[in-house]
PDB file of C-alpha atoms in Angstrom:
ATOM      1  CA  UNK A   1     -31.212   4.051  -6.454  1.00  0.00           C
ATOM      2  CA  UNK A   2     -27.824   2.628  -6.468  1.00  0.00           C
ATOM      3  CA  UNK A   3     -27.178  -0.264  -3.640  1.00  0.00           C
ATOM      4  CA  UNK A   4     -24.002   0.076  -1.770  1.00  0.00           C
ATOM      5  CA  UNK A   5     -22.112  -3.085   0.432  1.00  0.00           C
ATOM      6  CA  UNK A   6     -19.886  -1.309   2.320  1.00  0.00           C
ATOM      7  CA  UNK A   7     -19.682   2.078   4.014  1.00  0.00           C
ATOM      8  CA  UNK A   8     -16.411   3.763   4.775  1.00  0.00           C
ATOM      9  CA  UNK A   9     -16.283   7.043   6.496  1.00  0.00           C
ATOM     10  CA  UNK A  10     -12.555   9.124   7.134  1.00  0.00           C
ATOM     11  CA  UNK A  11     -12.075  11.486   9.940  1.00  0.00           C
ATOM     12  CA  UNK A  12      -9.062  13.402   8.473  1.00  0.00           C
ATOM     13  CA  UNK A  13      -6.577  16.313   9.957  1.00  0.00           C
ATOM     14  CA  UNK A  14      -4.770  18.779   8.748  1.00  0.00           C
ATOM     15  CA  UNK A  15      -2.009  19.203  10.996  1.00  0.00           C
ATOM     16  CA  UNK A  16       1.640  19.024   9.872  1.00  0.00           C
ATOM     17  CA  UNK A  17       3.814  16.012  10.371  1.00  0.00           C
ATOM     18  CA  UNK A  18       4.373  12.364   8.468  1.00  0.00           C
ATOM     19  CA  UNK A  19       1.503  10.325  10.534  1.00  0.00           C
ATOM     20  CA  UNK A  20      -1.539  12.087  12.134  1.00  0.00           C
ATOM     21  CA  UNK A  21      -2.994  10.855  15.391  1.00  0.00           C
ATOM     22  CA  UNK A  22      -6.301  12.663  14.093  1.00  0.00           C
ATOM     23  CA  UNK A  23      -6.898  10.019  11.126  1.00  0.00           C
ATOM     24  CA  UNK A  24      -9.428   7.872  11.662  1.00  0.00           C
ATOM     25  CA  UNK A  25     -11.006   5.175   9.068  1.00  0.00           C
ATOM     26  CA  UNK A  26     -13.349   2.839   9.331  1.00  0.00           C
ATOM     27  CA  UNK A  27     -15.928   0.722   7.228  1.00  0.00           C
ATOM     28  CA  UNK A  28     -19.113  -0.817   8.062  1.00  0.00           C
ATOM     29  CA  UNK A  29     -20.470  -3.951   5.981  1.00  0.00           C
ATOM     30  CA  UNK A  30     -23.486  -5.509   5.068  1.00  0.00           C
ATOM     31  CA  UNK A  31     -25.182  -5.169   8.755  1.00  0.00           C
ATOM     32  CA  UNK A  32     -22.305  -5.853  10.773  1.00  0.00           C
ATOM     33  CA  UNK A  33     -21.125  -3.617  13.571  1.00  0.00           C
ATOM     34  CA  UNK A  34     -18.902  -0.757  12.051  1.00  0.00           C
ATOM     35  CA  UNK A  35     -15.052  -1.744  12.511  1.00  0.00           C
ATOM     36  CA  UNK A  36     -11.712   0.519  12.384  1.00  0.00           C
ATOM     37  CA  UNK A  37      -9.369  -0.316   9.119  1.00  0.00           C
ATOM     38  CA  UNK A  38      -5.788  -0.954  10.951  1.00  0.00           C
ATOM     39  CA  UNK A  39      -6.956  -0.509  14.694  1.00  0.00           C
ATOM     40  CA  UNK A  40      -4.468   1.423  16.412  1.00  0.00           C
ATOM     41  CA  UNK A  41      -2.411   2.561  14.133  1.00  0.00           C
ATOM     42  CA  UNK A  42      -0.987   6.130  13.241  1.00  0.00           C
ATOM     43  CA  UNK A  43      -2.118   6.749   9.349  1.00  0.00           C
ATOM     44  CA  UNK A  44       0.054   8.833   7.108  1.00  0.00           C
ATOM     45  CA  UNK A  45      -1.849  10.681   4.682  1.00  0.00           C
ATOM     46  CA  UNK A  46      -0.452   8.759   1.494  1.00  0.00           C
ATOM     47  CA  UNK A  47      -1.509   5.500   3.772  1.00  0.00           C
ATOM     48  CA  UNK A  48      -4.867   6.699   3.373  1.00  0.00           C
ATOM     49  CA  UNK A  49      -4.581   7.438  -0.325  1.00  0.00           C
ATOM     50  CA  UNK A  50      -2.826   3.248  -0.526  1.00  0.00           C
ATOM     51  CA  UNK A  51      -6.009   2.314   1.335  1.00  0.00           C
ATOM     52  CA  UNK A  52      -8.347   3.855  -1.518  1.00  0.00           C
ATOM     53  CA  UNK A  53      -6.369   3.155  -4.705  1.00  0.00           C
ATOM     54  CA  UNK A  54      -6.735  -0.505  -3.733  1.00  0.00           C
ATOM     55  CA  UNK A  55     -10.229   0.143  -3.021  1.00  0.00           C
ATOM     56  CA  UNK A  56     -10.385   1.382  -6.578  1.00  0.00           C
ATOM     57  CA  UNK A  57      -8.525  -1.366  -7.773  1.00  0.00           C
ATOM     58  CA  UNK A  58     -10.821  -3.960  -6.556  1.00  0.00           C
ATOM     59  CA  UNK A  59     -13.868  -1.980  -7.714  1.00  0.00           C
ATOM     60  CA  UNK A  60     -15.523  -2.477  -3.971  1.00  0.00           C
ATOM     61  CA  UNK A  61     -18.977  -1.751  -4.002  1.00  0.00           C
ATOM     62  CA  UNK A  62     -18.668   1.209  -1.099  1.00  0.00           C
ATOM     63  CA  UNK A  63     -19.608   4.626  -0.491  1.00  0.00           C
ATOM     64  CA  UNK A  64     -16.837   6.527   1.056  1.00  0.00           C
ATOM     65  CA  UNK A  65     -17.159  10.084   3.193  1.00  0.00           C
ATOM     66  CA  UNK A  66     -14.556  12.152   3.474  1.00  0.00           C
ATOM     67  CA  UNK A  67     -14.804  14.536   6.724  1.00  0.00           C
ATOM     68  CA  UNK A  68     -13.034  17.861   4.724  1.00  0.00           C
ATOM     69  CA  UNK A  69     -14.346  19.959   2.387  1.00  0.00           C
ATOM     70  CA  UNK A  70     -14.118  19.735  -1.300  1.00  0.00           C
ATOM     71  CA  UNK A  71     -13.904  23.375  -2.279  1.00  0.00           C
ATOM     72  CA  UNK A  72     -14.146  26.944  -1.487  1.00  0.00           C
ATOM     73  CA  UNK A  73     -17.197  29.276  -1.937  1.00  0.00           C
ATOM     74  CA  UNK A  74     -17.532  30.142  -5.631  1.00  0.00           C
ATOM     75  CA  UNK A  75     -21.220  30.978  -6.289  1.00  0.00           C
ATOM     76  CA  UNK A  76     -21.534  33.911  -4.174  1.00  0.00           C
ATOM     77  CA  UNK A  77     -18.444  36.145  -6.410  1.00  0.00           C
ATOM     78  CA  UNK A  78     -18.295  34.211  -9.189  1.00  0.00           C
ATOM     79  CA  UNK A  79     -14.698  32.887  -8.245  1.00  0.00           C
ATOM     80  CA  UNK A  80     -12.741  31.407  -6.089  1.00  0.00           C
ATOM     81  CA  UNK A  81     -10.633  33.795  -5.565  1.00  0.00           C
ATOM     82  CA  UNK A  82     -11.510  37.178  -6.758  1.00  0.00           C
ATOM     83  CA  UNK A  83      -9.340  39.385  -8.348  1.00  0.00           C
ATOM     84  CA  UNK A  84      -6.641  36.353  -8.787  1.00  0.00           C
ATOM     85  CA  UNK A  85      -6.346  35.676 -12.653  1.00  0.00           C
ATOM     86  CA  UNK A  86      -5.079  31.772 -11.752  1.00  0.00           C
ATOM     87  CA  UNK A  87      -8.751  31.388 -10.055  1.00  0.00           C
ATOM     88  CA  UNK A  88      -9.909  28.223 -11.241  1.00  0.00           C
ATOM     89  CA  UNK A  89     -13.412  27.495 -12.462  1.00  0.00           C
ATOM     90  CA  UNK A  90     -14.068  24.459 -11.343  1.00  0.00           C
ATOM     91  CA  UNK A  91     -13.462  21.809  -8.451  1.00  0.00           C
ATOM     92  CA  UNK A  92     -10.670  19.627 -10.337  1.00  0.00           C
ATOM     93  CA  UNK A  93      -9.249  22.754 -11.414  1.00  0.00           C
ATOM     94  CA  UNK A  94      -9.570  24.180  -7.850  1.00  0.00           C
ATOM     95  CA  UNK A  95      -7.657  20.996  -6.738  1.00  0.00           C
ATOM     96  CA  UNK A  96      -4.561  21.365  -9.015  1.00  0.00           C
ATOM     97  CA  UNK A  97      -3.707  24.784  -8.290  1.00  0.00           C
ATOM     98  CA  UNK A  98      -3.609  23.825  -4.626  1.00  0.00           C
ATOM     99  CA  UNK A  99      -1.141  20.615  -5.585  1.00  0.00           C
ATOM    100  CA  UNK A 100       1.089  23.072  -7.968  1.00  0.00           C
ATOM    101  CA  UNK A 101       1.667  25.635  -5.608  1.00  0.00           C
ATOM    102  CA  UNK A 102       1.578  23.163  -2.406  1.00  0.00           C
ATOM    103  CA  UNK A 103       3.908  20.202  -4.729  1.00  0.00           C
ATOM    104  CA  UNK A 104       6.560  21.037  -2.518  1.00  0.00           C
ATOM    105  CA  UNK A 105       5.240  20.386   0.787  1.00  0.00           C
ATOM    106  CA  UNK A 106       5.753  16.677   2.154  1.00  0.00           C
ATOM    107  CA  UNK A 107       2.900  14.229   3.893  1.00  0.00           C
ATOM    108  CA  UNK A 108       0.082  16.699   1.772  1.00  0.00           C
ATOM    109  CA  UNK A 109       1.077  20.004   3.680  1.00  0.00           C
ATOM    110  CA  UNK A 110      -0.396  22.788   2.628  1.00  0.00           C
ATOM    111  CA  UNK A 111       1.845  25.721   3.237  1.00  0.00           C
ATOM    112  CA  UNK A 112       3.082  26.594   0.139  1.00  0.00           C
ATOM    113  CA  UNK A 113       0.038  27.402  -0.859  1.00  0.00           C
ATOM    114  CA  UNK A 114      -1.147  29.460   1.859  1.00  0.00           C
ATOM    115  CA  UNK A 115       2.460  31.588   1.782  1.00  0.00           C
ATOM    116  CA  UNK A 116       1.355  32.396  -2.089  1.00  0.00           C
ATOM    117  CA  UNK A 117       0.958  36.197  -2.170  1.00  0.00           C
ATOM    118  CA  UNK A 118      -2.368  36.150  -3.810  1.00  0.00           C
ATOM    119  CA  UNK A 119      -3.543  33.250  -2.289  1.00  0.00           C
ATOM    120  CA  UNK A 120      -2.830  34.489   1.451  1.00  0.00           C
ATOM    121  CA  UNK A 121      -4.898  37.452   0.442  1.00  0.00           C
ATOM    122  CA  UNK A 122      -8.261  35.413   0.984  1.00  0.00           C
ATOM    123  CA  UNK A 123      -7.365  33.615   4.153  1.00  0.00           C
ATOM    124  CA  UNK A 124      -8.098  34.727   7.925  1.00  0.00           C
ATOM    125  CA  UNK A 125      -3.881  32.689   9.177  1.00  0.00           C
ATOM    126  CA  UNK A 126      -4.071  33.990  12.538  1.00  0.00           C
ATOM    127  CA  UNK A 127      -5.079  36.472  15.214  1.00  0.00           C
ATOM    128  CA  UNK A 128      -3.812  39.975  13.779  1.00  0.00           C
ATOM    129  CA  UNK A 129      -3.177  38.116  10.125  1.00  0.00           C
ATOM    130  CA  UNK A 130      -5.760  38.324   7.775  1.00  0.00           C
ATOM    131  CA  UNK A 131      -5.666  38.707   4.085  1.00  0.00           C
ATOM    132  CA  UNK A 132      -7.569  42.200   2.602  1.00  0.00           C
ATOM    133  CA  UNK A 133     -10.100  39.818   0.579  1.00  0.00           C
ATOM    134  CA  UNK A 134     -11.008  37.851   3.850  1.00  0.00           C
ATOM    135  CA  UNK A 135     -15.229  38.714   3.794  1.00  0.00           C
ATOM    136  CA  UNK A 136     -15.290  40.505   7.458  1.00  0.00           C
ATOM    137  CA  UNK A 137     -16.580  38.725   9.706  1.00  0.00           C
ATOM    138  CA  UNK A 138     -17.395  34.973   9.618  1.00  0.00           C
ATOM    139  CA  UNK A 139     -15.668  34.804   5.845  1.00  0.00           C
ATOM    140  CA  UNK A 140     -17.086  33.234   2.680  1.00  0.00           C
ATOM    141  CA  UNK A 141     -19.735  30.542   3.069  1.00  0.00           C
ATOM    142  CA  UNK A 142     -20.568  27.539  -0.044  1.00  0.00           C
ATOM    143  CA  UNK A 143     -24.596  27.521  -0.764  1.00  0.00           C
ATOM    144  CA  UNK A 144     -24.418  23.944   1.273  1.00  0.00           C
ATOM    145  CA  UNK A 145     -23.312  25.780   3.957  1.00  0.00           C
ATOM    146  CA  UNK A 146     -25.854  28.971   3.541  1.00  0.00           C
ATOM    147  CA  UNK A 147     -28.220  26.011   3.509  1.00  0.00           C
ATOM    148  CA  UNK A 148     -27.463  24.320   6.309  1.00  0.00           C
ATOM    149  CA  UNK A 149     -27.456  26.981   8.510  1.00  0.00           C
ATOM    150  CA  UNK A 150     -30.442  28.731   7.650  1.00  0.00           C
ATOM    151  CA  UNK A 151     -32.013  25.122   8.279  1.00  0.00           C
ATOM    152  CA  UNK A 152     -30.356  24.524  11.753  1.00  0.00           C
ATOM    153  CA  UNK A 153     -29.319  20.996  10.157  1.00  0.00           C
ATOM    154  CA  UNK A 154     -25.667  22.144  11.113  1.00  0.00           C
ATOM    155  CA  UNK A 155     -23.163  24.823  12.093  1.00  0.00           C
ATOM    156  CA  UNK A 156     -20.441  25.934   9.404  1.00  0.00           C
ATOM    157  CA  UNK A 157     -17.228  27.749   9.412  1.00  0.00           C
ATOM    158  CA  UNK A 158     -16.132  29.305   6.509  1.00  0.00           C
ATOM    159  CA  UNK A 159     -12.932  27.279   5.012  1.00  0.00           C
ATOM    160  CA  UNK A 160     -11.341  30.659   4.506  1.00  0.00           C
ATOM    161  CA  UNK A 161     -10.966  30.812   8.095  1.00  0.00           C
ATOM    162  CA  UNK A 162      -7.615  28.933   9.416  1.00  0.00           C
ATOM    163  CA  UNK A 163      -7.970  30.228  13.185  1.00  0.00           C
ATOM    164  CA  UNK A 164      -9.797  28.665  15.956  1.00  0.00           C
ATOM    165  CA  UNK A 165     -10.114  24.644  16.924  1.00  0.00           C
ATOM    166  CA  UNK A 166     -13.245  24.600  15.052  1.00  0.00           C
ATOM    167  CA  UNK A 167     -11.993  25.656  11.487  1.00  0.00           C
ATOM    168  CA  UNK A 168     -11.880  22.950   8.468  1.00  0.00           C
ATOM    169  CA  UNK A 169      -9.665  25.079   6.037  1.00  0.00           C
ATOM    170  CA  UNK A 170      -6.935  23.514   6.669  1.00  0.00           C
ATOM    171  CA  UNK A 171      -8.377  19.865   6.477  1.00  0.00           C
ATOM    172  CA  UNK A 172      -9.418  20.874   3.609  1.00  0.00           C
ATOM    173  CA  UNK A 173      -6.855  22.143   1.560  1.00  0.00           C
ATOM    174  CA  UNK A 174      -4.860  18.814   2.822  1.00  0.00           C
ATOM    175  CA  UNK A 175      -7.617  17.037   1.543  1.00  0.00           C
ATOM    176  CA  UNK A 176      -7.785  18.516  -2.324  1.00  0.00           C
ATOM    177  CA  UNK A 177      -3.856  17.340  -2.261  1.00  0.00           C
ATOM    178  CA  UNK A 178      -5.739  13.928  -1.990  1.00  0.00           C
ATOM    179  CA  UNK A 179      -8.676  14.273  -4.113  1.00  0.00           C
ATOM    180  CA  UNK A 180      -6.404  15.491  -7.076  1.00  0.00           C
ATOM    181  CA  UNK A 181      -4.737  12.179  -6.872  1.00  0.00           C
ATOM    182  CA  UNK A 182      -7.935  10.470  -7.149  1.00  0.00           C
ATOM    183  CA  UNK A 183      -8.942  12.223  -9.793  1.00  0.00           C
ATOM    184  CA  UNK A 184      -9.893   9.405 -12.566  1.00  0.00           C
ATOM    185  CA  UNK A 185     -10.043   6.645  -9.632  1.00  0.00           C
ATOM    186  CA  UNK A 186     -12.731   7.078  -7.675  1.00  0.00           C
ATOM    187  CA  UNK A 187     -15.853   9.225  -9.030  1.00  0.00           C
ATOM    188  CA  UNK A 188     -16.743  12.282  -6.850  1.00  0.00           C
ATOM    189  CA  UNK A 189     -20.359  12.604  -5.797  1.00  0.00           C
ATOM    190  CA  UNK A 190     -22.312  15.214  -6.871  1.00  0.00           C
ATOM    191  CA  UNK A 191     -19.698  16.585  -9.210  1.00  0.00           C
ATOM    192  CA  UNK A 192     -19.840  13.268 -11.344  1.00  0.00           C
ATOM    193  CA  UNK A 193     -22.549  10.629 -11.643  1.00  0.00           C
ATOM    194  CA  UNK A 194     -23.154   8.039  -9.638  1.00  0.00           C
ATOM    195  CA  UNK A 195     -21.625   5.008 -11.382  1.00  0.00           C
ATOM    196  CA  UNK A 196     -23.416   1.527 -11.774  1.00  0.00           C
ATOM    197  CA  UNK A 197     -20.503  -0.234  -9.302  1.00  0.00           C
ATOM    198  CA  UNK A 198     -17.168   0.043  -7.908  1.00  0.00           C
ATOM    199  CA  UNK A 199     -16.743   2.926  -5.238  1.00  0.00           C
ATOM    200  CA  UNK A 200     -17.810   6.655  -4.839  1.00  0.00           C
ATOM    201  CA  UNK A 201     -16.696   9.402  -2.643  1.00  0.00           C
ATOM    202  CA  UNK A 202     -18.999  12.064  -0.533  1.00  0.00           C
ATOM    203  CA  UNK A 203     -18.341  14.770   1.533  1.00  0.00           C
ATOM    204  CA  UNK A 204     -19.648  14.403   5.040  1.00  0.00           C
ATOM    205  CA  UNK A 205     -19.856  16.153   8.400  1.00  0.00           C
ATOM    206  CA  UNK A 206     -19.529  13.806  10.888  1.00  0.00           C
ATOM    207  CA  UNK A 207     -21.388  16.122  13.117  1.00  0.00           C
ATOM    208  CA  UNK A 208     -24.821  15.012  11.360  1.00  0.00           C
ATOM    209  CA  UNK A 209     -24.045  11.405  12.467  1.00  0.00           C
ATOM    210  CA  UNK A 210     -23.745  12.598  16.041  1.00  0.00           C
ATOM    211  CA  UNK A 211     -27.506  14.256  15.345  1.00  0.00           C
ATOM    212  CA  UNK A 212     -29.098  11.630  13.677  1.00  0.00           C
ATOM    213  CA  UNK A 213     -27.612   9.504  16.783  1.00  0.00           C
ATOM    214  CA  UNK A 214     -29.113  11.565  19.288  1.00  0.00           C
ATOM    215  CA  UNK A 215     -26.219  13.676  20.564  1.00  0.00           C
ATOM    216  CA  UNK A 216     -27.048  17.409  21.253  1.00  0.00           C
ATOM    217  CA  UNK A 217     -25.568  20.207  18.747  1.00  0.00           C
ATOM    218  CA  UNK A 218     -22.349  21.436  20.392  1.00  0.00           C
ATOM    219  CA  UNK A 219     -22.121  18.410  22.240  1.00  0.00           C
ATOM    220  CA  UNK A 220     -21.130  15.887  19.756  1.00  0.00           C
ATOM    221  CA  UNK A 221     -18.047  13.751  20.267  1.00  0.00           C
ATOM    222  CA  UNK A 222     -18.045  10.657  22.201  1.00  0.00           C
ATOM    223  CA  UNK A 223     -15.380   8.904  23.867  1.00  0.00           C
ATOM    224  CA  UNK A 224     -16.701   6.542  25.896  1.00  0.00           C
ATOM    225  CA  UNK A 225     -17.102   2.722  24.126  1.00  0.00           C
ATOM    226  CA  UNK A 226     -20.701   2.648  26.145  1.00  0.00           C
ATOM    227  CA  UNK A 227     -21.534   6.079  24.925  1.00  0.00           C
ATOM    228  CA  UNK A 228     -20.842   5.012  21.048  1.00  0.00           C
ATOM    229  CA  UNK A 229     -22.926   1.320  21.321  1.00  0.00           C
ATOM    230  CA  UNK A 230     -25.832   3.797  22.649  1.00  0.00           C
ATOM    231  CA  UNK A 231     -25.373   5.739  19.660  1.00  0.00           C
ATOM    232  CA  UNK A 232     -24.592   3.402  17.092  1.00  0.00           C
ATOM    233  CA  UNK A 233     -27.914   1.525  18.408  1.00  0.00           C
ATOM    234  CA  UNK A 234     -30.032   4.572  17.545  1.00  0.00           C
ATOM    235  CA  UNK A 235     -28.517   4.358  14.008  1.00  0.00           C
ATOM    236  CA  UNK A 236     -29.972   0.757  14.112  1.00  0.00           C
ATOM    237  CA  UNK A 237     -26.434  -0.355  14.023  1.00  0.00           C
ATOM    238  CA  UNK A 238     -24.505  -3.124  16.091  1.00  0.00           C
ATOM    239  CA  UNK A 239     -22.376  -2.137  18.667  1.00  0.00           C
ATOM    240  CA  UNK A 240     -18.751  -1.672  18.216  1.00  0.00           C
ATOM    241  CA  UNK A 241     -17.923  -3.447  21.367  1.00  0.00           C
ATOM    242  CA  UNK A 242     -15.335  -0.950  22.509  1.00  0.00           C
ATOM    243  CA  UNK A 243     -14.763  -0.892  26.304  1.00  0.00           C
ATOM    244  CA  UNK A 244     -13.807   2.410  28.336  1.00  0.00           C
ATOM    245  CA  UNK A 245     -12.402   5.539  26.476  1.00  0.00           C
ATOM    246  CA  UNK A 246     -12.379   6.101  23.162  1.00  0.00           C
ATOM    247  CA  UNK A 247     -10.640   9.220  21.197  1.00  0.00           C
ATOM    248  CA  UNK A 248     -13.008  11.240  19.495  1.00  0.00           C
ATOM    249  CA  UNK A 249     -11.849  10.532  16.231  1.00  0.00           C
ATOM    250  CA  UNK A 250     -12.514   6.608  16.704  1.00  0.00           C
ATOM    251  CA  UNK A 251     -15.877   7.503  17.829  1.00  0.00           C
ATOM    252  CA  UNK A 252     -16.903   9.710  14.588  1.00  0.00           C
ATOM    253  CA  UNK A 253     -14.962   7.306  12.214  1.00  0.00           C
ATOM    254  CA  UNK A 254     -17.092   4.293  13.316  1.00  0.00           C
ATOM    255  CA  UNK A 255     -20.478   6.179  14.159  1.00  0.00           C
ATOM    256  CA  UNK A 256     -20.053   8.344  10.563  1.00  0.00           C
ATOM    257  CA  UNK A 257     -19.525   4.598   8.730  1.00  0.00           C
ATOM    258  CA  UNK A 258     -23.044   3.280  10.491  1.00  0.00           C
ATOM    259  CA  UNK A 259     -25.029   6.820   9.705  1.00  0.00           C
ATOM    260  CA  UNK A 260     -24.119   5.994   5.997  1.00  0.00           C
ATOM    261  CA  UNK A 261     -25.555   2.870   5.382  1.00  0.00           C
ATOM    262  CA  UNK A 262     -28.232   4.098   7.150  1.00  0.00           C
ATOM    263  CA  UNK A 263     -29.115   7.408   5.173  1.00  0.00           C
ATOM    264  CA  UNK A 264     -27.676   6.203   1.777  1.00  0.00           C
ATOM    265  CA  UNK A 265     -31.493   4.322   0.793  1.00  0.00           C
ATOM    266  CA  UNK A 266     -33.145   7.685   0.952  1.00  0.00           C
ATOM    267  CA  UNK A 267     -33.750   8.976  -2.344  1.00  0.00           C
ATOM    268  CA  UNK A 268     -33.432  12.782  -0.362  1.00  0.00           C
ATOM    269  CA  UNK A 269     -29.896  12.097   0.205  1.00  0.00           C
ATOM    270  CA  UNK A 270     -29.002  12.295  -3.246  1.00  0.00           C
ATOM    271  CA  UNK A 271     -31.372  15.307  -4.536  1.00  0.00           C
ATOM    272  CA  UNK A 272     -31.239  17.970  -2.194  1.00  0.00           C
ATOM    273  CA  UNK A 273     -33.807  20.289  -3.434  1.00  0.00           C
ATOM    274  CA  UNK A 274     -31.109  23.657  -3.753  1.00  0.00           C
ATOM    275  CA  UNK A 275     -28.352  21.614  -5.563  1.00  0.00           C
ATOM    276  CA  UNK A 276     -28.106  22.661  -9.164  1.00  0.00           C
ATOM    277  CA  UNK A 277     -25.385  21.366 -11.750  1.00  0.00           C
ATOM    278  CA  UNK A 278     -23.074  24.895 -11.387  1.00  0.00           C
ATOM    279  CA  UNK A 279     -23.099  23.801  -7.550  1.00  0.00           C
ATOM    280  CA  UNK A 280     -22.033  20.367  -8.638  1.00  0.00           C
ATOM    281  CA  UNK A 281     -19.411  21.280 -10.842  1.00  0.00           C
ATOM    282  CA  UNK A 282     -17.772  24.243  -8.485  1.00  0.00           C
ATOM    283  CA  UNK A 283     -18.996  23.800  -5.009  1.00  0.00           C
ATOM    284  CA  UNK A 284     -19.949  20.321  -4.227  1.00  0.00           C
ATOM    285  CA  UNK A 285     -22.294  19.337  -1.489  1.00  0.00           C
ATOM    286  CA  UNK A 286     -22.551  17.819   1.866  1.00  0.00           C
ATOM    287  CA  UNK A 287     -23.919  13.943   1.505  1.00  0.00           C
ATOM    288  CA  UNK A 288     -26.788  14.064   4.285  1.00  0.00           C
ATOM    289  CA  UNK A 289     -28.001  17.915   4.207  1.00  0.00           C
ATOM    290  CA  UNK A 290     -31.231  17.887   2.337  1.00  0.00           C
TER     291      UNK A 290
END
């Protein structure tokens, strides 16, 4: 099983604006205590992408988890998008029809996309405005997410879904801006192999860190510095040594970065037993759900 030095975990946001208070990134190395990348600041979104290209370029040895989805639901229709002749068939695919129709939008915004007649179709927007190929109900769900839900390992929201402070569509779509500029820089775990060195991206909840640390489902996020040492202990981690509050972002950032290094040895983190190749190459998977 490959060996990994570092461990980087990225709480992202997809809210609008040039620098997002709900970016968080930070690394944890060798066994040292997790630690933010550029405490206290405000990242932009191409910020994060400078961070990673040089990451890239210096072929670190890390493992890097993106808190966003990597795609839609395909498996269930066949598609993407159903009924949408532009519906790509695959994740990279997937990625640069978001970036064409979203090339417009400035700091990775994603509205654009979401104002394209077809696309809008699939998409719950708001209360009162849902597209006519929105699944009723909860909308569209990946296998990972099936899976993880008819395990209890974690709750899901469909990324279709844009309403609500618990949706991840958003996030999301933000996010495939991102990973289509990595495309060719940093491989993309499971969709390509695992490479000998240099870096490699994952998908993550950081809700699973908050489990594996103890914290109660629903009752997750941390923002006390006392209340993150507890948790980062579990993990067999050092403490971060923050006193008083903490924002919730910090917190999953640092805790996310220490639940890494600590699952990435386990040969069931990398062969979850209902992840096939077609779920590779058009779904992805969640590093962690087994």
């Amino acid at each position: 099983m490959r060996r990994f030095t570092h461990f980087a975990a990225l709480d992202w946001s997809g809210a609008r604006g040039p620098r997002q208070p709900g970016i968080a990134l930070a690394v944890a190395s060798g066994c040292d205590a997790p630690a933010l990348v550029r405490p206290g600041h405000i990242w932009s979104r191409a910020e994060v992408l400078d961070w990673l290209e040089a990451v890239a370029a210096a072929r670190e040895n890390m493992l890097i988890g993106f808190d966003f989805s990597a795609a839609f639901a395909f498996a269930d229709r066949g598609a993407y998008f159903p009924l949408w002749d532009e519906s790509p068939a695959d994740l990279p695919g997937l990625w640069a029809l978001v970036e064409r129709l979203a090339a417009g939008e400035p700091h990775y915004e994603i509205g654009a996309f979401l104002v394209h007649p077809d696309a809008r179709r699939h998409f719950r927007h708001a209360r009162g405005d849902t597209g006519d190929l929105f699944e009723p109900g909860a909308g569209r769900l990946r296998i990972v997410e099936q899976h993880q839900r008819a395990t209890k390992q974690a709750a899901s929201v469909s990324n279709f879904n844009l309403v609500g402070a618990a949706q991840v569509g958003k996030a999301s779509l933000a996010g495939m801006r991102l990973l289509h500029r990595l495309r060719g820089r940093i491989p993309l775990w499971p969709f390509d192999p695992v490479p000998a060195q240099g870096p490699l991206l994952v998908e993550i909840y950081t809700s699973l860190a908050a489990r594996a640390a103890g914290m109660a489902a629903g009752r997750s996020k941390i923002r006390d510095g006392a209340r993150l040492d507890a948790a980062l202990a579990t993990l067999g981690s050092p403490p971060a040594g923050i006193r008083g509050p903490v924002s919730d972002h910090v917190s999953d950032a640092l805790l996310a970065a220490a639940w890494l290094r600590a699952i990435a040895p386990a040969p069931a983190s990398w062969s979850p037993a209902p992840l096939t190749d077609e779920l590779a190459r058009t779904e992805g998977w969640t590093f962690g759900i087994v």
